[in-house]
GROMACS .gro file of C-alpha atoms in nm:
model
  271
    1MET     CA    1  -2.272   1.907   4.067
    2SER     CA    2  -1.993   1.945   3.814
    3LEU     CA    3  -1.716   1.690   3.847
    4THR     CA    4  -1.465   1.826   3.597
    5ARG     CA    5  -1.449   2.124   3.367
    6PRO     CA    6  -1.190   2.027   3.105
    7THR     CA    7  -1.057   2.321   2.906
    8HIS     CA    8  -0.879   2.109   2.646
    9GLU     CA    9  -1.144   2.005   2.396
   10PHE     CA   10  -0.943   1.706   2.275
   11SER     CA   11  -0.892   1.549   2.616
   12PRO     CA   12  -1.053   1.209   2.681
   13GLU     CA   13  -1.262   1.359   2.960
   14ALA     CA   14  -1.399   1.630   2.731
   15GLY     CA   15  -1.480   1.369   2.466
   16LEU     CA   16  -1.672   1.158   2.717
   17THR     CA   17  -1.863   1.463   2.838
   18ARG     CA   18  -1.974   1.542   2.483
   19TRP     CA   19  -2.058   1.177   2.412
   20TYR     CA   20  -2.285   1.145   2.714
   21ARG     CA   21  -2.450   1.478   2.638
   22ASN     CA   22  -2.508   1.437   2.263
   23ARG     CA   23  -2.561   1.064   2.206
   24SER     CA   24  -2.890   0.890   2.277
   25LEU     CA   25  -2.704   0.594   2.426
   26GLY     CA   26  -2.521   0.831   2.659
   27ARG     CA   27  -2.845   0.986   2.781
   28ARG     CA   28  -2.992   0.641   2.841
   29LEU     CA   29  -2.684   0.545   3.039
   30VAL     CA   30  -2.714   0.855   3.258
   31ASP     CA   31  -3.069   0.754   3.354
   32GLN     CA   32  -2.973   0.394   3.427
   33LEU     CA   33  -2.654   0.493   3.611
   34THR     CA   34  -2.849   0.732   3.832
   35THR     CA   35  -3.087   0.452   3.929
   36GLN     CA   36  -2.805   0.205   3.997
   37LEU     CA   37  -2.588   0.451   4.192
   38SER     CA   38  -2.882   0.549   4.411
   39LYS     CA   39  -2.890   0.185   4.525
   40ASP     CA   40  -2.513   0.153   4.569
   41LEU     CA   41  -2.474   0.480   4.760
   42GLU     CA   42  -2.786   0.439   4.971
   43HIS     CA   43  -2.599   0.271   5.258
   44VAL     CA   44  -2.267   0.456   5.220
   45PHE     CA   45  -2.239   0.685   5.521
   46GLY     CA   46  -1.951   0.871   5.678
   47TYR     CA   47  -1.769   1.199   5.630
   48TYR     CA   48  -1.601   1.215   5.286
   49THR     CA   49  -1.676   1.093   4.934
   50VAL     CA   50  -1.450   1.176   4.639
   51VAL     CA   51  -1.556   1.149   4.274
   52THR     CA   52  -1.302   1.136   3.992
   53GLY     CA   53  -1.357   1.145   3.617
   54PRO     CA   54  -1.546   1.350   3.358
   55ASP     CA   55  -1.873   1.529   3.415
   56ILE     CA   56  -2.132   1.304   3.250
   57GLY     CA   57  -2.434   1.456   3.422
   58LEU     CA   58  -2.466   1.232   3.730
   59PRO     CA   59  -2.603   1.413   4.041
   60PHE     CA   60  -2.347   1.289   4.292
   61SER     CA   61  -2.420   1.570   4.536
   62ARG     CA   62  -2.777   1.438   4.565
   63LEU     CA   63  -2.690   1.069   4.554
   64GLY     CA   64  -2.410   1.078   4.813
   65LYS     CA   65  -2.507   1.022   5.178
   66THR     CA   66  -2.178   1.133   5.332
   67GLN     CA   67  -2.136   1.475   5.488
   68ARG     CA   68  -1.908   1.607   5.213
   69VAL     CA   69  -1.874   1.517   4.843
   70PHE     CA   70  -1.556   1.635   4.671
   71GLN     CA   71  -1.471   1.640   4.302
   72LEU     CA   72  -1.123   1.575   4.168
   73TYR     CA   73  -1.015   1.751   3.849
   74ARG     CA   74  -0.690   1.806   3.663
   75HIS     CA   75  -0.767   2.030   3.364
   76GLU     CA   76  -0.861   2.362   3.523
   77PRO     CA   77  -0.631   2.475   3.804
   78SER     CA   78  -0.804   2.815   3.819
   79ALA     CA   79  -1.132   2.660   3.939
   80THR     CA   80  -1.210   2.725   4.303
   81GLY     CA   81  -1.478   2.612   4.544
   82PRO     CA   82  -1.530   2.425   4.870
   83GLY     CA   83  -1.584   2.090   4.696
   84ILE     CA   84  -1.317   2.115   4.425
   85VAL     CA   85  -0.979   1.943   4.464
   86GLU     CA   86  -0.694   1.960   4.216
   87GLY     CA   87  -0.498   1.643   4.155
   88ALA     CA   88  -0.458   1.324   3.955
   89ALA     CA   89  -0.619   0.988   4.014
   90ASN     CA   90  -0.283   0.805   4.017
   91ALA     CA   91  -0.152   1.039   4.291
   92LEU     CA   92  -0.452   1.126   4.506
   93PRO     CA   93  -0.392   1.430   4.731
   94PHE     CA   94  -0.547   1.265   5.037
   95ALA     CA   95  -0.404   1.108   5.350
   96THR     CA   96  -0.389   0.733   5.398
   97ASP     CA   97  -0.709   0.579   5.538
   98SER     CA   98  -0.903   0.906   5.515
   99LEU     CA   99  -1.197   0.855   5.273
  100ASP     CA  100  -1.523   0.672   5.331
  101ALA     CA  101  -1.612   0.630   4.963
  102LEU     CA  102  -1.444   0.678   4.627
  103VAL     CA  103  -1.617   0.682   4.287
  104LEU     CA  104  -1.412   0.626   3.971
  105CYS     CA  105  -1.630   0.758   3.689
  106HIS     CA  106  -1.456   0.625   3.374
  107THR     CA  107  -1.123   0.704   3.537
  108LEU     CA  108  -0.978   0.363   3.451
  109ASP     CA  109  -1.091   0.409   3.089
  110THR     CA  110  -0.896   0.732   3.039
  111THR     CA  111  -0.575   0.663   3.232
  112SER     CA  112  -0.263   0.490   3.108
  113THR     CA  113  -0.181   0.361   3.458
  114PRO     CA  114  -0.492   0.182   3.589
  115HIS     CA  115  -0.292  -0.026   3.838
  116GLU     CA  116  -0.150   0.285   4.003
  117VAL     CA  117  -0.499   0.433   4.028
  118LEU     CA  118  -0.631   0.124   4.205
  119ARG     CA  119  -0.334   0.119   4.443
  120GLU     CA  120  -0.406   0.481   4.532
  121CYS     CA  121  -0.768   0.390   4.598
  122GLN     CA  122  -0.655   0.114   4.833
  123ARG     CA  123  -0.430   0.359   5.015
  124VAL     CA  124  -0.673   0.645   5.077
  125LEU     CA  125  -0.984   0.441   5.163
  126LEU     CA  126  -1.068   0.362   5.522
  127PRO     CA  127  -1.090  -0.006   5.622
  128ASN     CA  128  -1.428  -0.128   5.503
  129GLY     CA  129  -1.451   0.178   5.276
  130HIS     CA  130  -1.649   0.174   4.952
  131LEU     CA  131  -1.505   0.183   4.599
  132ILE     CA  132  -1.750   0.225   4.310
  133ILE     CA  133  -1.616   0.190   3.957
  134ILE     CA  134  -1.800   0.302   3.643
  135SER     CA  135  -1.636   0.167   3.330
  136PHE     CA  136  -1.705   0.078   2.971
  137ASN     CA  137  -1.744  -0.293   2.908
  138ALA     CA  138  -1.467  -0.415   2.680
  139LEU     CA  139  -1.679  -0.716   2.571
  140SER     CA  140  -1.986  -0.515   2.469
  141ILE     CA  141  -2.087  -0.390   2.125
  142TRP     CA  142  -1.932  -0.055   2.212
  143GLY     CA  143  -1.611  -0.229   2.319
  144CYS     CA  144  -1.584  -0.420   1.991
  145MET     CA  145  -1.643  -0.104   1.785
  146ASN     CA  146  -1.389   0.088   1.993
  147TRP     CA  147  -1.134  -0.188   1.936
  148VAL     CA  148  -1.189  -0.164   1.559
  149ARG     CA  149  -1.153   0.216   1.568
  150ARG     CA  150  -0.819   0.181   1.743
  151LEU     CA  151  -0.689  -0.021   1.447
  152LEU     CA  152  -0.768   0.255   1.198
  153PRO     CA  153  -0.493   0.504   1.109
  154ARG     CA  154  -0.516   0.842   1.285
  155ARG     CA  155  -0.786   0.708   1.514
  156LYS     CA  156  -0.575   0.607   1.810
  157GLY     CA  157  -0.839   0.633   2.076
  158ARG     CA  158  -0.736   0.697   2.433
  159ILE     CA  159  -1.048   0.546   2.589
  160ARG     CA  160  -1.029   0.178   2.671
  161GLY     CA  161  -1.296  -0.036   2.827
  162GLN     CA  162  -1.218  -0.276   3.109
  163GLY     CA  163  -1.294  -0.642   3.150
  164SER     CA  164  -1.504  -0.707   3.461
  165ARG     CA  165  -1.330  -1.036   3.546
  166ARG     CA  166  -0.983  -0.891   3.512
  167LEU     CA  167  -1.086  -0.594   3.723
  168CYS     CA  168  -1.215  -0.830   3.994
  169ASP     CA  169  -0.877  -1.006   3.998
  170TRP     CA  170  -0.692  -0.674   4.033
  171LEU     CA  171  -0.913  -0.567   4.321
  172SER     CA  172  -0.882  -0.901   4.496
  173LEU     CA  173  -0.503  -0.875   4.491
  174LEU     CA  174  -0.530  -0.531   4.652
  175GLY     CA  175  -0.748  -0.660   4.935
  176PHE     CA  176  -1.095  -0.565   4.810
  177ALA     CA  177  -1.410  -0.771   4.831
  178THR     CA  178  -1.618  -0.720   4.517
  179ALA     CA  179  -1.984  -0.769   4.436
  180ASP     CA  180  -2.108  -0.885   4.098
  181PRO     CA  181  -2.091  -0.603   3.840
  182ARG     CA  182  -2.414  -0.454   3.712
  183PHE     CA  183  -2.430  -0.418   3.333
  184LEU     CA  184  -2.635  -0.136   3.180
  185ALA     CA  185  -2.768  -0.028   2.837
  186SER     CA  186  -2.696  -0.295   2.578
  187PHE     CA  187  -2.866  -0.105   2.293
  188SER     CA  188  -2.904   0.254   2.189
  189PRO     CA  189  -3.258   0.401   2.161
  190ARG     CA  190  -3.406   0.384   1.810
  191GLY     CA  191  -3.692   0.632   1.826
  192THR     CA  192  -4.052   0.603   1.940
  193GLY     CA  193  -4.180   0.376   1.663
  194ARG     CA  194  -4.268   0.009   1.690
  195ILE     CA  195  -3.909  -0.106   1.641
  196GLY     CA  196  -3.782   0.153   1.886
  197ARG     CA  197  -4.027   0.044   2.155
  198LEU     CA  198  -3.931  -0.320   2.095
  199ILE     CA  199  -3.560  -0.239   2.133
  200ASP     CA  200  -3.635  -0.046   2.454
  201ARG     CA  201  -3.818  -0.344   2.602
  202ILE     CA  202  -3.536  -0.579   2.503
  203ASP     CA  203  -3.283  -0.347   2.663
  204GLU     CA  204  -3.484  -0.329   2.987
  205TRP     CA  205  -3.511  -0.708   2.987
  206LEU     CA  206  -3.135  -0.748   2.942
  207VAL     CA  207  -3.067  -0.501   3.224
  208SER     CA  208  -3.301  -0.692   3.455
  209LEU     CA  209  -3.112  -1.013   3.371
  210ASN     CA  210  -2.778  -0.834   3.423
  211SER     CA  211  -2.664  -0.944   3.079
  212PRO     CA  212  -2.285  -0.901   3.023
  213SER     CA  213  -2.361  -0.738   2.688
  214GLY     CA  214  -2.416  -0.400   2.860
  215THR     CA  215  -2.218  -0.102   2.734
  216VAL     CA  216  -2.119   0.010   3.087
  217PHE     CA  217  -2.086  -0.177   3.413
  218VAL     CA  218  -2.086  -0.059   3.773
  219MET     CA  219  -1.872  -0.248   4.023
  220HIS     CA  220  -1.905  -0.202   4.399
  221ALA     CA  221  -1.605  -0.310   4.610
  222ARG     CA  222  -1.515  -0.275   4.978
  223LYS     CA  223  -1.172  -0.259   5.136
  224ARG     CA  224  -1.125  -0.561   5.359
  225VAL     CA  225  -1.056  -0.517   5.730
  226SER     CA  226  -0.882  -0.854   5.782
  227GLN     CA  227  -0.553  -0.725   5.643
  228TYR     CA  228  -0.525  -0.491   5.942
  229LEU     CA  229  -0.550  -0.768   6.201
  230ASP     CA  230  -0.222  -0.861   6.374
  231SER     CA  231  -0.187  -1.234   6.332
  232THR     CA  232   0.093  -1.259   6.592
  233SER     CA  233  -0.127  -1.110   6.863
  234LEU     CA  234  -0.406  -1.349   6.774
  235VAL     CA  235  -0.176  -1.648   6.801
  236SER     CA  236  -0.037  -1.539   7.139
  237HIS     CA  237  -0.384  -1.525   7.292
  238ARG     CA  238  -0.495  -1.866   7.175
  239PRO     CA  239  -0.573  -2.108   7.460
  240ARG     CA  240  -0.310  -2.376   7.504
  241LEU     CA  241  -0.396  -2.739   7.470
  242ILE     CA  242  -0.329  -2.943   7.785
  243SER     CA  243  -0.204  -3.295   7.728
  244ILE     CA  244  -0.378  -3.562   7.936
  245PRO     CA  245  -0.176  -3.882   7.988
  246LEU     CA  246  -0.369  -4.192   7.896
  247ALA     CA  247  -0.323  -4.548   8.014
  248LYS     CA  248  -0.357  -4.858   7.809
  249SER     CA  249  -0.683  -4.887   7.635
  250GLN     CA  250  -0.953  -5.116   7.764
  251ASP     CA  251  -1.147  -5.282   7.488
  252GLY     CA  252  -1.011  -5.024   7.248
  253VAL     CA  253  -1.113  -4.724   7.462
  254PRO     CA  254  -0.827  -4.517   7.618
  255VAL     CA  255  -0.873  -4.431   7.985
  256PRO     CA  256  -0.688  -4.185   8.214
  257ARG     CA  257  -0.370  -4.314   8.371
  258GLU     CA  258  -0.500  -4.281   8.728
  259LEU     CA  259  -0.808  -4.478   8.640
  260GLY     CA  260  -0.602  -4.743   8.469
  261ARG     CA  261  -0.368  -4.774   8.771
  262ALA     CA  262  -0.661  -4.796   9.010
  263GLN     CA  263  -0.820  -5.075   8.813
  264SER     CA  264  -0.491  -5.258   8.779
  265GLU     CA  265  -0.434  -5.271   9.159
  266PRO     CA  266  -0.597  -5.570   9.340
  267LEU     CA  267  -0.889  -5.488   9.556
  268GLU     CA  268  -0.836  -5.528   9.929
  269PRO     CA  269  -1.073  -5.773  10.095
  270THR     CA  270  -1.325  -5.609  10.317
  271PRO     CA  271  -1.341  -5.730  10.676
   0.00000   0.00000   0.00000
């Protein structure tokens, strides 16, 4: 299922599409992302899922368990279809509390307003809705090389990786509960020789350990329901505490006032 069909060949989305299609590291990431997303989307049910970002070859129509899977694009207004929606990620054309799941496929890496995108995600998701973010890791080898390329003249890249900890803080402020990010593909394939097989085994080992050196991470967050609870109504229905008057303590133990008065009165002699 195609997510975007960018017509401008110099757009960040078009560059990511070519990178995933032509680079060996990109093809490895597609395989590992498909495996990881199949786990994250396995228990995501409901009516609507929306995917934003470039087409990197992920089969969202097969992975999604909701009744409908929509794609959001912004570069080809002439495209038509039942699952195609025109719009921008920082101004989602959906009603408030209307989506069951939202997938940001490198959307935060290609936008200049990541905070607005996350606020829009918080707005359109249903309470307890799912937000899945695919992003480049700013602290990986790819992130370091991308930072160096941005310092070179005439190489002002428009793709920026995100820090997983900073992203967790942003989501927490917006009322999301986040799981630990899953890091994928620390190294690029190096052929089928002895060194290549060794690098493949090391990469699989690092993925199994969830090493933060991965080129891409996947973060699964859920919109909290507690923010919708009315605290005033909860307070009004709390049971009231009833004060019980106590008499003077006897041997350090307080007793009810009636009991204390009864014991203080002299006993009448029995006939």
